[in-house]
PDB file of C-alpha atoms in Angstrom:
ATOM      1  CA  UNK S  17     -17.543  18.167  18.904  1.00 52.00           C
ATOM      2  CA  UNK S  18     -18.495  20.905  16.513  1.00 55.00           C
ATOM      3  CA  UNK S  19     -20.353  20.238  13.207  1.00 55.00           C
ATOM      4  CA  UNK S  20     -17.221  20.991  11.093  1.00 56.00           C
ATOM      5  CA  UNK S  21     -15.284  18.127  12.702  1.00 54.00           C
ATOM      6  CA  UNK S  22     -18.149  15.662  12.315  1.00 56.00           C
ATOM      7  CA  UNK S  23     -18.628  16.468   8.673  1.00 62.00           C
ATOM      8  CA  UNK S  24     -14.830  16.203   7.961  1.00 75.00           C
ATOM      9  CA  UNK S  25     -14.763  12.894   9.659  1.00 74.00           C
ATOM     10  CA  UNK S  26     -17.734  11.657   7.822  1.00 80.00           C
ATOM     11  CA  UNK S  27     -16.284  12.980   4.585  1.00 80.00           C
ATOM     12  CA  UNK S  28     -12.977  11.038   5.342  1.00 77.00           C
ATOM     13  CA  UNK S  29     -14.906   7.769   6.051  1.00 83.00           C
ATOM     14  CA  UNK S  30     -16.881   8.273   2.765  1.00 86.00           C
ATOM     15  CA  UNK S  31     -13.675   8.756   0.798  1.00 83.00           C
ATOM     16  CA  UNK S  32     -11.840   5.724   2.494  1.00 82.00           C
ATOM     17  CA  UNK S  33     -14.873   3.468   1.715  1.00 89.00           C
ATOM     18  CA  UNK S  34     -15.216   4.740  -1.945  1.00 90.00           C
ATOM     19  CA  UNK S  35     -11.386   4.124  -2.305  1.00 86.00           C
ATOM     20  CA  UNK S  36     -11.565   0.625  -0.787  1.00 86.00           C
ATOM     21  CA  UNK S  37     -14.502  -0.348  -3.075  1.00 88.00           C
ATOM     22  CA  UNK S  38     -12.866   1.108  -6.215  1.00 87.00           C
ATOM     23  CA  UNK S  39      -9.655  -0.568  -5.383  1.00 80.00           C
ATOM     24  CA  UNK S  40     -11.163  -3.898  -4.898  1.00 82.00           C
ATOM     25  CA  UNK S  41     -13.253  -3.666  -8.202  1.00 84.00           C
ATOM     26  CA  UNK S  42     -10.110  -2.650 -10.169  1.00 78.00           C
ATOM     27  CA  UNK S  43      -7.715  -5.232  -8.742  1.00 74.00           C
ATOM     28  CA  UNK S  44     -10.282  -7.958  -9.209  1.00 78.00           C
ATOM     29  CA  UNK S  45     -10.450  -7.374 -12.976  1.00 80.00           C
ATOM     30  CA  UNK S  46      -6.665  -7.276 -13.662  1.00 74.00           C
ATOM     31  CA  UNK S  47      -5.465 -10.129 -15.674  1.00 75.00           C
ATOM     32  CA  UNK S  48      -2.715 -12.480 -14.136  1.00 70.00           C
ATOM     33  CA  UNK S  49       0.017 -11.347 -16.631  1.00 71.00           C
ATOM     34  CA  UNK S  50      -0.326  -7.741 -15.289  1.00 71.00           C
ATOM     35  CA  UNK S  51      -0.006  -8.347 -11.673  1.00 68.00           C
ATOM     36  CA  UNK S  52       3.882  -7.831 -11.686  1.00 65.00           C
ATOM     37  CA  UNK S  53       3.681  -4.436 -13.164  1.00 69.00           C
ATOM     38  CA  UNK S  54       0.747  -3.585 -10.714  1.00 70.00           C
ATOM     39  CA  UNK S  55       2.739  -4.668  -7.782  1.00 68.00           C
ATOM     40  CA  UNK S  56       5.596  -2.419  -8.670  1.00 68.00           C
ATOM     41  CA  UNK S  57       3.292   0.528  -9.095  1.00 71.00           C
ATOM     42  CA  UNK S  58       1.714  -0.237  -5.725  1.00 72.00           C
ATOM     43  CA  UNK S  59       5.179  -0.377  -4.037  1.00 72.00           C
ATOM     44  CA  UNK S  60       5.543   3.275  -5.057  1.00 73.00           C
ATOM     45  CA  UNK S  61       2.231   4.078  -3.379  1.00 76.00           C
ATOM     46  CA  UNK S  62       3.292   2.372  -0.253  1.00 76.00           C
ATOM     47  CA  UNK S  63       6.474   4.480  -0.169  1.00 80.00           C
ATOM     48  CA  UNK S  64       4.215   7.552  -0.078  1.00 83.00           C
ATOM     49  CA  UNK S  65       2.256   5.969   2.778  1.00 83.00           C
ATOM     50  CA  UNK S  66       5.624   5.621   4.684  1.00 87.00           C
ATOM     51  CA  UNK S  67       6.372   9.275   4.133  1.00 87.00           C
ATOM     52  CA  UNK S  68       2.789  10.251   5.231  1.00 85.00           C
ATOM     53  CA  UNK S  69       3.035   8.154   8.416  1.00 86.00           C
ATOM     54  CA  UNK S  70       6.561   9.795   9.072  1.00 89.00           C
ATOM     55  CA  UNK S  71       4.763  13.123   8.864  1.00 87.00           C
ATOM     56  CA  UNK S  72       2.200  12.200  11.187  1.00 85.00           C
ATOM     57  CA  UNK S  73       4.730  10.859  13.591  1.00 87.00           C
ATOM     58  CA  UNK S  74       6.881  13.906  13.601  1.00 89.00           C
ATOM     59  CA  UNK S  75       3.904  16.177  14.031  1.00 88.00           C
ATOM     60  CA  UNK S  76       2.569  14.045  16.939  1.00 87.00           C
ATOM     61  CA  UNK S  77       2.048  15.857  20.195  1.00 89.00           C
ATOM     62  CA  UNK S  78       0.774  13.166  22.566  1.00 91.00           C
ATOM     63  CA  UNK S  79       2.039   9.727  23.298  1.00 92.00           C
ATOM     64  CA  UNK S  80      -0.874   8.214  21.694  1.00 91.00           C
ATOM     65  CA  UNK S  81      -0.347  10.058  18.488  1.00 88.00           C
ATOM     66  CA  UNK S  82       3.263   9.078  18.544  1.00 91.00           C
ATOM     67  CA  UNK S  83       2.331   5.297  19.037  1.00 92.00           C
ATOM     68  CA  UNK S  84      -0.062   5.481  16.105  1.00 89.00           C
ATOM     69  CA  UNK S  85       2.382   7.228  13.907  1.00 89.00           C
ATOM     70  CA  UNK S  86       5.150   4.642  14.758  1.00 92.00           C
ATOM     71  CA  UNK S  87       2.720   1.722  14.051  1.00 92.00           C
ATOM     72  CA  UNK S  88       1.905   3.498  10.761  1.00 89.00           C
ATOM     73  CA  UNK S  89       5.539   3.782   9.690  1.00 91.00           C
ATOM     74  CA  UNK S  90       6.217   0.191  10.824  1.00 93.00           C
ATOM     75  CA  UNK S  91       3.297  -1.190   8.895  1.00 90.00           C
ATOM     76  CA  UNK S  92       3.993   0.878   5.793  1.00 87.00           C
ATOM     77  CA  UNK S  93       7.518   0.069   5.643  1.00 89.00           C
ATOM     78  CA  UNK S  94       6.815  -3.574   6.144  1.00 89.00           C
ATOM     79  CA  UNK S  95       4.224  -3.515   3.307  1.00 84.00           C
ATOM     80  CA  UNK S  96       6.645  -1.860   0.939  1.00 83.00           C
ATOM     81  CA  UNK S  97       9.486  -4.150   1.675  1.00 85.00           C
ATOM     82  CA  UNK S  98       7.206  -7.127   1.376  1.00 82.00           C
ATOM     83  CA  UNK S  99       5.888  -5.771  -2.041  1.00 78.00           C
ATOM     84  CA  UNK S 100       9.464  -5.574  -3.403  1.00 80.00           C
ATOM     85  CA  UNK S 101      10.180  -9.178  -2.185  1.00 82.00           C
ATOM     86  CA  UNK S 102       6.998 -10.511  -3.860  1.00 77.00           C
ATOM     87  CA  UNK S 103       7.783  -8.593  -7.122  1.00 76.00           C
ATOM     88  CA  UNK S 104      11.196  -9.865  -7.181  1.00 80.00           C
ATOM     89  CA  UNK S 105      10.173 -13.421  -6.660  1.00 80.00           C
ATOM     90  CA  UNK S 106       7.579 -13.058  -9.464  1.00 75.00           C
ATOM     91  CA  UNK S 107      10.081 -11.578 -11.917  1.00 75.00           C
ATOM     92  CA  UNK S 108      12.454 -14.553 -11.031  1.00 80.00           C
ATOM     93  CA  UNK S 109       9.653 -16.862 -12.568  1.00 77.00           C
ATOM     94  CA  UNK S 110      10.019 -15.195 -15.929  1.00 76.00           C
ATOM     95  CA  UNK S 111      13.753 -15.728 -16.159  1.00 78.00           C
ATOM     96  CA  UNK S 112      15.054 -18.584 -18.241  1.00 79.00           C
ATOM     97  CA  UNK S 113      16.541 -21.369 -16.276  1.00 76.00           C
ATOM     98  CA  UNK S 114      20.322 -22.212 -16.618  1.00 73.00           C
ATOM     99  CA  UNK S 115      19.840 -25.959 -16.699  1.00 67.00           C
ATOM    100  CA  UNK S 116      21.986 -27.494 -19.424  1.00 62.00           C
ATOM    101  CA  UNK S 117      20.816 -30.661 -21.230  1.00 58.00           C
ATOM    102  CA  UNK S 118      23.529 -33.163 -21.615  1.00 52.00           C
TER     103      UNK S 118
END
């Protein structure tokens, strides 16, 4: 392993850890009323994750790379679909009920 690869891996790990910490801090401070719009925005990001995982899958050369790419596509698609289901259920809570008093 040459120094360039080691530094690149370390920088990638640093960026991942920084993004995880920043995301945790930002999400923790969001008021409950804003969670539905935030979920809608995060579904867009999950769509980009699926595209990135598909790119990794299509450019895979070994069986291990193909398995990791397929797993990434599977998890990303499940995460995006689940986010849309949760957002839809949350939006249903704000619709007026059709119960008629009588």
